[in-house]
């Protein structure tokens, strides 16, 4: 875990991105803290045509695509690895296939 965190922090990030990452990890470790994350974007973050049989969901269903999408995988990993407290977590994938960058900006 520490190695993954170190590798993530070694990536070319701005000082603001590093501060945000550290703040998120701190929040996840804080008891009774509410932590929310939302994914926005187009077809890739929405999980369009993504399939992972290990999830046990019907192939081609929207639930399967959302659970298979990389933002959902990241959220599950983040909570499993870093949420060591009773922090309350919420994740929503609001990505929508066909959305451009200009279309996603108002979602922020």
PDB file of C-alpha atoms in Angstrom:
ATOM      1  CA  UNK A   1       0.000   0.000   0.000  1.00  0.00           C
ATOM      2  CA  UNK A   2       2.718   2.469   0.965  1.00  0.00           C
ATOM      3  CA  UNK A   3       4.550   1.607  -2.251  1.00  0.00           C
ATOM      4  CA  UNK A   4       1.427   2.309  -4.355  1.00  0.00           C
ATOM      5  CA  UNK A   5       0.890   5.599  -2.559  1.00  0.00           C
ATOM      6  CA  UNK A   6       4.544   6.539  -3.049  1.00  0.00           C
ATOM      7  CA  UNK A   7       4.327   5.639  -6.762  1.00  0.00           C
ATOM      8  CA  UNK A   8       1.163   7.703  -7.151  1.00  0.00           C
ATOM      9  CA  UNK A   9       2.796  10.697  -5.492  1.00  0.00           C
ATOM     10  CA  UNK A  10       5.879  10.323  -7.728  1.00  0.00           C
ATOM     11  CA  UNK A  11       3.764  10.939 -10.826  1.00  0.00           C
ATOM     12  CA  UNK A  12       3.911  14.365 -12.472  1.00  0.00           C
ATOM     13  CA  UNK A  13       1.229  16.142 -10.417  1.00  0.00           C
ATOM     14  CA  UNK A  14       0.781  19.785  -9.688  1.00  0.00           C
ATOM     15  CA  UNK A  15       1.160  20.947  -6.097  1.00  0.00           C
ATOM     16  CA  UNK A  16      -2.638  21.428  -5.994  1.00  0.00           C
ATOM     17  CA  UNK A  17      -3.211  17.831  -7.115  1.00  0.00           C
ATOM     18  CA  UNK A  18      -0.766  16.534  -4.483  1.00  0.00           C
ATOM     19  CA  UNK A  19      -2.496  18.582  -1.797  1.00  0.00           C
ATOM     20  CA  UNK A  20      -5.911  17.264  -2.885  1.00  0.00           C
ATOM     21  CA  UNK A  21      -4.671  13.634  -2.894  1.00  0.00           C
ATOM     22  CA  UNK A  22      -3.185  13.968   0.593  1.00  0.00           C
ATOM     23  CA  UNK A  23      -6.365  15.659   1.827  1.00  0.00           C
ATOM     24  CA  UNK A  24      -8.481  12.797   0.493  1.00  0.00           C
ATOM     25  CA  UNK A  25      -6.298  10.170   2.170  1.00  0.00           C
ATOM     26  CA  UNK A  26      -6.409  12.133   5.427  1.00  0.00           C
ATOM     27  CA  UNK A  27     -10.217  12.383   5.219  1.00  0.00           C
ATOM     28  CA  UNK A  28     -10.558   8.633   4.599  1.00  0.00           C
ATOM     29  CA  UNK A  29      -8.534   7.949   7.737  1.00  0.00           C
ATOM     30  CA  UNK A  30     -10.635  10.288   9.902  1.00  0.00           C
ATOM     31  CA  UNK A  31     -13.373   8.627  11.990  1.00  0.00           C
ATOM     32  CA  UNK A  32     -16.951   9.693  11.269  1.00  0.00           C
ATOM     33  CA  UNK A  33     -15.859  11.863   8.332  1.00  0.00           C
ATOM     34  CA  UNK A  34     -18.108  11.980   5.238  1.00  0.00           C
ATOM     35  CA  UNK A  35     -16.120  11.581   2.020  1.00  0.00           C
ATOM     36  CA  UNK A  36     -17.789  11.984  -1.380  1.00  0.00           C
ATOM     37  CA  UNK A  37     -16.401  11.416  -4.872  1.00  0.00           C
ATOM     38  CA  UNK A  38     -18.083  11.966  -8.229  1.00  0.00           C
ATOM     39  CA  UNK A  39     -16.862  10.878 -11.678  1.00  0.00           C
ATOM     40  CA  UNK A  40     -17.822  12.921 -14.750  1.00  0.00           C
ATOM     41  CA  UNK A  41     -16.954  12.461 -18.397  1.00  0.00           C
ATOM     42  CA  UNK A  42     -17.943  10.525 -21.496  1.00  0.00           C
ATOM     43  CA  UNK A  43     -18.241   6.903 -22.564  1.00  0.00           C
ATOM     44  CA  UNK A  44     -14.959   5.613 -21.094  1.00  0.00           C
ATOM     45  CA  UNK A  45     -15.555   6.735 -17.492  1.00  0.00           C
ATOM     46  CA  UNK A  46     -19.232   5.779 -17.809  1.00  0.00           C
ATOM     47  CA  UNK A  47     -18.172   2.198 -18.577  1.00  0.00           C
ATOM     48  CA  UNK A  48     -19.833   1.884 -21.991  1.00  0.00           C
ATOM     49  CA  UNK A  49     -19.366  -1.713 -23.220  1.00  0.00           C
ATOM     50  CA  UNK A  50     -17.156  -2.567 -20.213  1.00  0.00           C
ATOM     51  CA  UNK A  51     -17.496  -6.210 -19.173  1.00  0.00           C
ATOM     52  CA  UNK A  52     -16.136  -7.989 -16.103  1.00  0.00           C
ATOM     53  CA  UNK A  53     -17.776 -11.352 -15.406  1.00  0.00           C
ATOM     54  CA  UNK A  54     -16.185 -11.439 -11.939  1.00  0.00           C
ATOM     55  CA  UNK A  55     -18.622  -8.723 -10.853  1.00  0.00           C
ATOM     56  CA  UNK A  56     -21.492 -11.211 -11.172  1.00  0.00           C
ATOM     57  CA  UNK A  57     -23.799  -8.740 -12.932  1.00  0.00           C
ATOM     58  CA  UNK A  58     -25.716  -9.367 -16.183  1.00  0.00           C
ATOM     59  CA  UNK A  59     -23.547  -8.674 -19.234  1.00  0.00           C
ATOM     60  CA  UNK A  60     -24.598  -5.524 -21.083  1.00  0.00           C
ATOM     61  CA  UNK A  61     -26.574  -4.091 -18.175  1.00  0.00           C
ATOM     62  CA  UNK A  62     -26.000  -0.506 -17.068  1.00  0.00           C
ATOM     63  CA  UNK A  63     -25.180  -1.782 -13.572  1.00  0.00           C
ATOM     64  CA  UNK A  64     -22.456  -4.005 -15.092  1.00  0.00           C
ATOM     65  CA  UNK A  65     -21.025  -1.116 -17.128  1.00  0.00           C
ATOM     66  CA  UNK A  66     -20.985   1.285 -14.171  1.00  0.00           C
ATOM     67  CA  UNK A  67     -19.411  -1.245 -11.791  1.00  0.00           C
ATOM     68  CA  UNK A  68     -16.841  -2.218 -14.439  1.00  0.00           C
ATOM     69  CA  UNK A  69     -15.864   1.386 -15.299  1.00  0.00           C
ATOM     70  CA  UNK A  70     -12.467   2.567 -14.101  1.00  0.00           C
ATOM     71  CA  UNK A  71     -13.841   5.316 -11.778  1.00  0.00           C
ATOM     72  CA  UNK A  72     -15.881   2.675  -9.920  1.00  0.00           C
ATOM     73  CA  UNK A  73     -12.890   0.349  -9.730  1.00  0.00           C
ATOM     74  CA  UNK A  74     -10.760   3.203  -8.399  1.00  0.00           C
ATOM     75  CA  UNK A  75     -13.386   4.070  -5.770  1.00  0.00           C
ATOM     76  CA  UNK A  76     -13.615   0.445  -4.582  1.00  0.00           C
ATOM     77  CA  UNK A  77      -9.817   0.213  -4.378  1.00  0.00           C
ATOM     78  CA  UNK A  78      -9.518   3.557  -2.615  1.00  0.00           C
ATOM     79  CA  UNK A  79     -12.101   2.664   0.032  1.00  0.00           C
ATOM     80  CA  UNK A  80     -10.714  -0.859   0.530  1.00  0.00           C
ATOM     81  CA  UNK A  81      -7.091   0.231   0.860  1.00  0.00           C
ATOM     82  CA  UNK A  82      -7.334   3.626   2.521  1.00  0.00           C
ATOM     83  CA  UNK A  83     -10.607   3.757   4.454  1.00  0.00           C
ATOM     84  CA  UNK A  84      -9.326   2.417   7.775  1.00  0.00           C
ATOM     85  CA  UNK A  85     -11.767   4.344   9.908  1.00  0.00           C
ATOM     86  CA  UNK A  86     -15.515   4.632  10.221  1.00  0.00           C
ATOM     87  CA  UNK A  87     -15.518   7.367   7.578  1.00  0.00           C
ATOM     88  CA  UNK A  88     -18.771   7.452   5.611  1.00  0.00           C
ATOM     89  CA  UNK A  89     -18.066   7.209   1.903  1.00  0.00           C
ATOM     90  CA  UNK A  90     -20.186   8.008  -1.134  1.00  0.00           C
ATOM     91  CA  UNK A  91     -19.271   7.551  -4.790  1.00  0.00           C
ATOM     92  CA  UNK A  92     -21.366   8.443  -7.819  1.00  0.00           C
ATOM     93  CA  UNK A  93     -20.463   7.864 -11.444  1.00  0.00           C
ATOM     94  CA  UNK A  94     -22.234  10.665 -13.314  1.00  0.00           C
ATOM     95  CA  UNK A  95     -20.343  10.080 -16.566  1.00  0.00           C
ATOM     96  CA  UNK A  96     -22.515   9.895 -19.673  1.00  0.00           C
ATOM     97  CA  UNK A  97     -21.527   8.352 -23.000  1.00  0.00           C
ATOM     98  CA  UNK A  98     -21.164  10.910 -25.778  1.00  0.00           C
ATOM     99  CA  UNK A  99     -20.345  13.755 -23.401  1.00  0.00           C
ATOM    100  CA  UNK A 100     -17.563  16.068 -24.556  1.00  0.00           C
ATOM    101  CA  UNK A 101     -15.221  17.996 -22.284  1.00  0.00           C
ATOM    102  CA  UNK A 102     -17.323  21.107 -22.845  1.00  0.00           C
ATOM    103  CA  UNK A 103     -20.447  19.131 -21.942  1.00  0.00           C
ATOM    104  CA  UNK A 104     -18.848  17.664 -18.807  1.00  0.00           C
ATOM    105  CA  UNK A 105     -17.661  20.995 -17.376  1.00  0.00           C
ATOM    106  CA  UNK A 106     -21.127  22.110 -16.215  1.00  0.00           C
ATOM    107  CA  UNK A 107     -21.390  18.803 -14.283  1.00  0.00           C
ATOM    108  CA  UNK A 108     -18.593  19.980 -11.975  1.00  0.00           C
TER     109      UNK A 108
END
